[in-house]
Short mmCIF file of C-alpha atoms in Angstrom, two decimals:
data_model
loop_
_atom_site.label_atom_id
_atom_site.label_comp_id
_atom_site.label_asym_id
_atom_site.label_seq_id
_atom_site.Cartn_x
_atom_site.Cartn_y
_atom_site.Cartn_z
CA MET M 83 135.87 200.04 128.05
CA LYS M 84 139.08 198.03 128.05
CA PHE M 85 140.12 195.00 130.08
CA PHE M 86 143.12 192.75 130.52
CA LEU M 87 142.19 189.11 129.94
CA PHE M 88 143.97 185.88 130.83
CA ALA M 89 143.11 182.33 131.85
CA ASP M 90 144.61 179.16 133.32
CA TYR M 91 147.61 180.73 134.99
CA HIS M 92 147.94 177.57 137.12
CA TYR M 93 150.23 179.02 139.76
CA TYR M 94 151.62 175.98 141.60
CA PRO M 95 155.04 176.45 143.22
CA HIS M 96 157.32 173.46 142.55
CA GLY M 97 154.49 171.76 140.67
CA TYR M 98 154.07 173.29 137.22
CA ILE M 99 156.68 175.37 135.42
CA ASN M 100 155.32 178.84 135.94
CA PHE M 101 155.98 182.53 135.45
CA GLY M 102 154.95 183.17 139.05
CA PHE M 103 155.11 186.68 140.47
CA ASP M 104 157.25 187.92 137.57
CA GLY M 105 154.55 186.99 135.08
CA LEU M 106 151.82 188.54 137.18
CA HIS M 107 153.79 191.77 137.59
CA LYS M 108 154.35 191.86 133.83
CA PHE M 109 150.60 191.53 133.30
CA GLN M 110 149.86 194.28 135.80
CA LYS M 111 152.35 196.62 134.14
CA ILE M 112 150.77 196.00 130.73
CA ALA M 113 147.30 196.61 132.18
CA GLU M 114 148.57 199.98 133.46
CA GLU M 115 150.26 200.90 130.19
CA LYS M 116 147.11 200.01 128.22
CA ASN M 117 144.89 201.98 130.63
CA CYS M 118 142.71 198.95 131.33
CA ASP M 119 139.59 199.42 133.41
CA MET M 120 139.95 196.00 134.98
CA MET M 121 141.74 192.64 134.87
CA ILE M 122 139.86 189.35 134.72
CA HIS M 123 141.08 185.75 134.97
CA LEU M 124 138.88 182.94 133.64
CA GLY M 125 139.64 180.17 136.10
CA ASP M 126 142.45 177.91 137.37
CA PHE M 127 144.32 180.85 138.83
CA CYS M 128 146.23 178.66 141.27
CA HIS M 129 146.31 175.28 142.96
CA GLY M 130 145.92 175.59 146.71
CA GLN M 131 144.88 178.74 148.49
CA ASP M 132 147.05 178.22 151.58
CA PHE M 133 150.43 177.98 149.88
CA CYS M 134 149.44 180.54 147.21
CA LYS M 135 148.08 183.17 149.60
CA GLU M 136 150.66 185.87 148.85
CA PHE M 137 150.20 185.39 145.12
CA ILE M 138 146.43 185.71 145.42
CA GLU M 139 146.78 188.86 147.52
CA GLU M 140 149.18 190.35 144.97
CA TYR M 141 146.47 190.04 142.34
CA ASN M 142 143.55 191.02 144.57
CA ASN M 143 145.25 194.14 145.90
CA PHE M 144 146.27 195.64 142.56
CA HIS M 145 144.99 199.18 142.07
CA ILE M 146 143.24 198.21 138.82
CA PRO M 147 140.19 196.12 139.89
CA SER M 148 141.06 192.45 139.38
CA TYR M 149 138.44 189.71 139.23
CA HIS M 150 138.21 185.92 139.32
CA CYS M 151 136.07 183.24 137.71
CA LEU M 152 136.16 179.79 139.33
CA GLY M 153 137.89 176.93 137.52
CA ASN M 154 138.09 173.26 138.38
CA HIS M 155 141.65 173.46 139.78
CA ASP M 156 140.94 176.50 141.98
CA THR M 157 139.24 174.18 144.48
CA GLU M 158 141.74 171.33 144.11
CA PHE M 159 143.18 171.73 147.60
CA SER M 160 140.64 173.97 149.33
CA PRO M 161 136.86 173.94 149.85
CA ARG M 162 134.90 176.15 147.47
CA ASP M 163 133.65 178.54 150.15
CA LYS M 164 137.22 179.24 151.26
CA VAL M 165 138.34 179.84 147.68
CA VAL M 166 135.47 182.28 147.07
CA LYS M 167 136.42 184.15 150.26
CA ASP M 168 140.15 184.21 149.48
CA TYR M 169 139.49 185.39 145.93
CA ARG M 170 137.18 188.11 147.34
CA MET M 171 134.36 187.01 145.07
CA PRO M 172 130.86 188.04 146.20
CA ASP M 173 129.69 184.50 145.40
CA CYS M 174 130.73 181.55 143.24
CA HIS M 175 128.82 183.27 140.42
CA TYR M 176 128.06 186.99 140.22
CA ASN M 177 127.39 189.98 137.99
CA LEU M 178 129.85 192.78 137.41
CA ASP M 179 128.56 196.02 135.86
CA ILE M 180 131.44 198.14 134.66
CA GLY M 181 132.10 200.52 131.78
CA GLY M 182 128.62 200.20 130.32
CA TYR M 183 128.65 196.39 130.10
CA ARG M 184 127.54 193.54 132.34
CA PHE M 185 130.02 190.74 132.89
CA VAL M 186 128.10 187.63 133.93
CA ILE M 187 130.64 185.56 135.88
CA ILE M 188 129.47 181.93 135.70
CA ASN M 189 130.62 178.97 137.78
CA THR M 190 130.83 175.79 135.67
CA SER M 191 132.46 173.72 138.42
CA TYR M 192 129.66 171.23 139.05
CA TYR M 193 129.14 167.63 138.04
CA ARG M 194 125.87 165.80 137.65
CA ASP M 195 125.79 162.54 139.60
CA VAL M 196 124.57 160.01 137.03
CA ASP M 197 123.08 157.78 139.76
CA THR M 198 121.17 160.39 141.76
CA GLY M 199 120.79 163.23 139.24
CA GLU M 200 122.16 165.63 141.87
CA PHE M 201 124.30 168.57 140.77
CA VAL M 202 127.37 168.52 142.99
CA PRO M 203 129.78 171.48 143.41
CA TYR M 204 133.44 170.69 142.91
CA ASP M 205 135.12 170.18 146.26
CA LYS M 206 138.79 169.32 146.08
CA THR M 207 139.03 166.32 143.71
CA ASN M 208 135.49 164.95 144.03
CA TYR M 209 134.85 165.51 140.33
CA PHE M 210 137.69 163.29 139.08
CA ASP M 211 136.39 160.48 136.85
CA GLN M 212 132.86 161.87 136.81
CA PRO M 213 131.30 161.38 133.35
CA GLU M 214 129.16 164.55 133.56
CA ARG M 215 131.72 167.08 134.70
CA GLU M 216 131.16 170.79 134.01
CA THR M 217 127.36 170.58 134.07
CA LEU M 218 125.39 173.63 135.19
CA PRO M 219 122.56 173.11 137.71
CA PRO M 220 119.08 174.39 136.77
CA GLU M 221 119.17 177.21 139.31
CA GLU M 222 122.34 178.66 137.81
CA LEU M 223 120.89 178.43 134.30
CA GLU M 224 117.90 180.40 135.55
CA TRP M 225 120.23 182.91 137.22
CA ILE M 226 122.05 183.39 133.88
CA ARG M 227 118.73 184.01 132.13
CA LYS M 228 117.66 186.52 134.76
CA SER M 229 121.06 188.27 134.76
CA ILE M 230 120.79 188.85 131.01
CA ASP M 231 117.09 189.78 130.97
CA GLU M 232 117.47 192.31 133.79
CA SER M 233 120.73 193.84 132.58
CA PRO M 234 120.67 197.51 131.56
CA TYR M 235 123.79 196.83 129.49
CA PRO M 236 125.05 194.44 126.80
CA CYS M 237 126.34 191.27 128.45
CA ILE M 238 129.62 189.35 128.27
CA LEU M 239 129.36 185.82 129.66
CA CYS M 240 132.53 184.69 131.45
CA SER M 241 133.14 181.06 132.37
CA HIS M 242 135.91 178.54 132.79
CA SER M 243 134.30 175.83 130.69
CA SER M 244 133.21 176.44 127.10
CA PHE M 245 129.61 176.87 125.91
CA GLU M 246 130.77 176.71 122.30
CA LYS M 247 132.38 173.25 122.44
CA ALA M 248 129.77 170.50 122.75
CA HIS M 249 132.05 168.21 124.77
CA ASP M 250 133.14 170.78 127.36
CA CYS M 251 130.29 172.20 129.47
CA LYS M 252 127.90 169.27 129.10
CA ASN M 253 124.78 171.44 128.98
CA GLY M 254 126.40 174.48 127.45
CA HIS M 255 123.88 174.26 124.62
CA LEU M 256 121.25 175.40 127.14
CA VAL M 257 123.29 178.55 127.79
CA ARG M 258 123.46 179.14 124.05
CA GLN M 259 119.68 178.80 123.90
CA ILE M 260 119.34 181.41 126.66
CA VAL M 261 121.72 183.73 124.79
CA ASP M 262 119.94 183.31 121.46
CA GLU M 263 116.51 183.80 123.03
CA ALA M 264 117.66 187.00 124.75
CA ASN M 265 119.12 188.34 121.51
CA ARG M 266 115.91 187.57 119.60
CA LYS M 267 113.95 189.60 122.11
CA LYS M 268 116.51 192.40 122.26
CA PRO M 269 119.43 192.43 119.80
CA HIS M 270 122.90 192.56 121.37
CA SER M 271 121.68 191.58 124.83
CA VAL M 272 124.74 189.29 124.76
CA ILE M 273 127.67 190.19 122.53
CA MET M 274 130.37 187.80 123.73
CA CYS M 275 130.94 184.57 125.65
CA MET M 276 134.51 183.87 126.76
CA ASN M 277 136.05 180.90 128.54
CA GLY M 278 139.32 179.29 129.59
CA HIS M 279 139.90 175.60 130.42
CA CYS M 280 140.60 174.29 126.90
CA HIS M 281 144.09 175.86 126.61
CA LYS M 282 143.47 176.78 122.95
CA ASP M 283 143.10 180.21 121.35
CA HIS M 284 140.03 180.36 119.11
CA LEU M 285 137.41 182.86 117.94
CA SER M 286 134.05 181.99 116.39
CA ILE M 287 130.85 183.91 115.71
CA ILE M 288 127.62 182.00 116.29
CA ASN M 289 124.26 183.73 115.83
CA ASN M 290 125.91 187.13 116.00
CA VAL M 291 127.71 186.41 119.29
CA LEU M 292 131.49 186.20 119.58
CA TYR M 293 132.70 183.05 121.36
CA TYR M 294 136.26 183.50 122.60
CA ASP M 295 138.15 180.39 123.70
CA VAL M 296 140.97 181.96 125.74
CA THR M 297 144.22 180.00 125.77
CA SER M 298 146.24 179.10 128.84
CA SER M 299 148.74 181.73 129.93
CA THR M 300 151.28 179.14 130.96
CA PHE M 301 151.14 175.62 129.47
CA ASP M 302 149.29 172.82 127.77
CA CYS M 303 149.02 169.32 129.18
CA ALA M 304 151.37 166.65 127.84
CA GLY M 305 150.08 163.72 129.87
CA CYS M 306 150.07 162.83 133.55
CA PRO M 307 151.44 160.19 135.91
CA PRO M 308 151.85 157.23 135.82
CA MET M 309 152.88 157.67 132.18
CA PRO M 310 156.59 158.50 131.80
CA PRO M 311 157.49 162.19 131.56
CA HIS M 312 159.30 163.66 128.57
CA ASP M 313 162.93 164.76 128.91
CA ARG M 314 163.08 167.68 126.46
CA PHE M 315 163.44 170.50 128.97
CA LYS M 316 166.45 171.62 130.99
CA LYS M 317 167.68 169.35 133.76
CA GLU M 318 166.98 171.96 136.43
CA ASP M 319 163.33 172.17 135.32
CA TYR M 320 162.74 168.57 136.37
CA GLU M 321 164.53 169.18 139.66
CA GLU M 322 162.43 172.26 140.44
CA TYR M 323 158.98 171.23 139.12
CA LYS M 324 157.58 167.76 139.66
CA PHE M 325 155.20 167.97 136.67
CA ALA M 326 157.67 169.55 134.22
CA GLY M 327 157.72 166.41 132.09
CA TYR M 328 153.98 166.61 131.50
CA MET M 329 153.92 170.10 130.00
CA VAL M 330 154.60 172.12 126.89
CA CYS M 331 154.97 175.84 127.58
CA PRO M 332 155.36 179.25 125.94
CA GLU M 333 158.53 181.22 126.60
CA ASP M 334 156.40 184.17 127.75
CA PRO M 335 153.05 184.27 129.56
CA LEU M 336 150.09 184.71 127.20
CA TYR M 337 147.28 187.25 127.51
CA SER M 338 145.09 189.60 125.51
CA VAL M 339 143.75 193.12 125.92
CA VAL M 340 140.11 193.54 124.89
CA THR M 341 138.42 196.83 124.02
CA LEU M 342 134.63 197.13 123.85
CA GLU M 343 133.05 200.01 121.91
CA GLY M 344 129.35 199.44 121.40
CA THR M 345 129.16 196.18 119.43
CA THR M 346 132.77 196.40 118.24
CA ILE M 347 135.21 194.05 119.99
CA THR M 348 138.94 194.62 119.50
CA ILE M 349 141.40 192.00 120.74
CA GLU M 350 145.11 192.79 121.03
CA GLY M 351 147.04 189.53 121.14
CA VAL M 352 150.65 188.60 121.83
CA GLU M 353 153.28 186.37 120.17
CA SER M 354 155.82 184.11 121.87
CA LYS M 355 157.72 180.86 121.14
CA MET M 356 157.53 177.34 122.57
CA TYR M 357 159.81 176.81 125.56
CA CYS M 358 162.88 174.79 124.50
CA GLY M 359 161.18 174.46 121.12
CA VAL M 360 159.07 171.57 122.42
CA GLU M 361 155.60 171.04 120.93
CA LEU M 362 153.11 168.27 121.65
CA LYS M 363 153.94 166.50 118.39
CA ASP M 364 157.62 166.36 119.42
CA ILE M 365 156.82 164.15 122.41
CA GLY M 366 154.36 161.82 120.72
CA PHE M 367 151.11 163.63 121.49
CA PRO M 368 148.47 164.65 118.94
CA GLU M 369 149.18 168.10 117.54
CA PHE M 370 145.47 169.00 117.43
CA ASP M 371 142.62 168.41 119.88
CA ARG M 372 139.37 166.66 119.03
CA VAL M 373 137.96 169.74 117.30
CA GLY M 374 141.14 170.54 115.39
CA ARG M 375 142.62 173.22 117.64
CA LYS M 376 146.29 173.47 118.48
CA TYR M 377 148.09 174.91 121.49
CA GLU M 378 150.28 177.69 120.15
CA PRO M 379 152.44 180.30 121.94
CA ARG M 380 150.24 183.17 120.83
CA THR M 381 146.93 184.92 121.21
CA GLN M 382 145.42 186.23 118.02
CA SER M 383 144.45 189.82 117.37
CA ALA M 384 141.12 190.73 115.82
CA LYS M 385 138.59 193.51 115.38
CA ILE M 386 134.98 192.38 115.04
CA THR M 387 131.84 194.45 114.71
CA LEU M 388 128.64 192.49 115.31
CA GLY M 389 125.78 193.25 112.91
#
């Protein structure tokens, strides 16, 4: 089976520089040309369901089935239940059996209250400044285990936050334990885990599972108010988008097309350039993140067969 994959589109009219409807239509055309069985977005599709309603409907109504995974910014302006309804998700986490594989769609948008120990769903901006953001509650961990154990197909775990990076999903190591335990009992129960959120393109194989860190389609963060914005873009960009000075962007929206054939995973990537030639290092920001990954205007191509 084949699917169109993208993450962190961050549609936000007059907020972030964005490819908007044109970018989405380009993605849909490519999905048609590549004969994809589905499209899937790994969180932070848009900011605000009310003023993005037409954009959401454009994605939801496409003739190729198009699916969502919740990200932290999806609920920035709307309650979670409304977002789930508007995105036409059956729940905030769910299973999707298609093409001989099970896609386990996980919701990492919880924080653990360090005072009470309670696991709190993200609701608008309640998670800001929380030290234990992106922490899965025990009941969802158990649901992940059950989803894998009861699956008649090899599983692909889909999330916004990373289970591969120790500093991202705070208890992502517990998901890795579930994955490794399932694969010990039955090889290839899980063949891939893929996530957005980190805005970096990276592939790694851990215990015979491919971990795919899917880059942002649209930008990487270059700070936030009250720090001063950069001035390296066009004048009209700053007039049109209030956060333009806190971004570095590709010239073209980024995506990949993934083909699954048994335990062989083929990723078709895409190449672009940095918008106005501006990289993080050009505006005084570190070129690499804390684990040595760089935002680049590309998604890599690869063909991997798991042993």
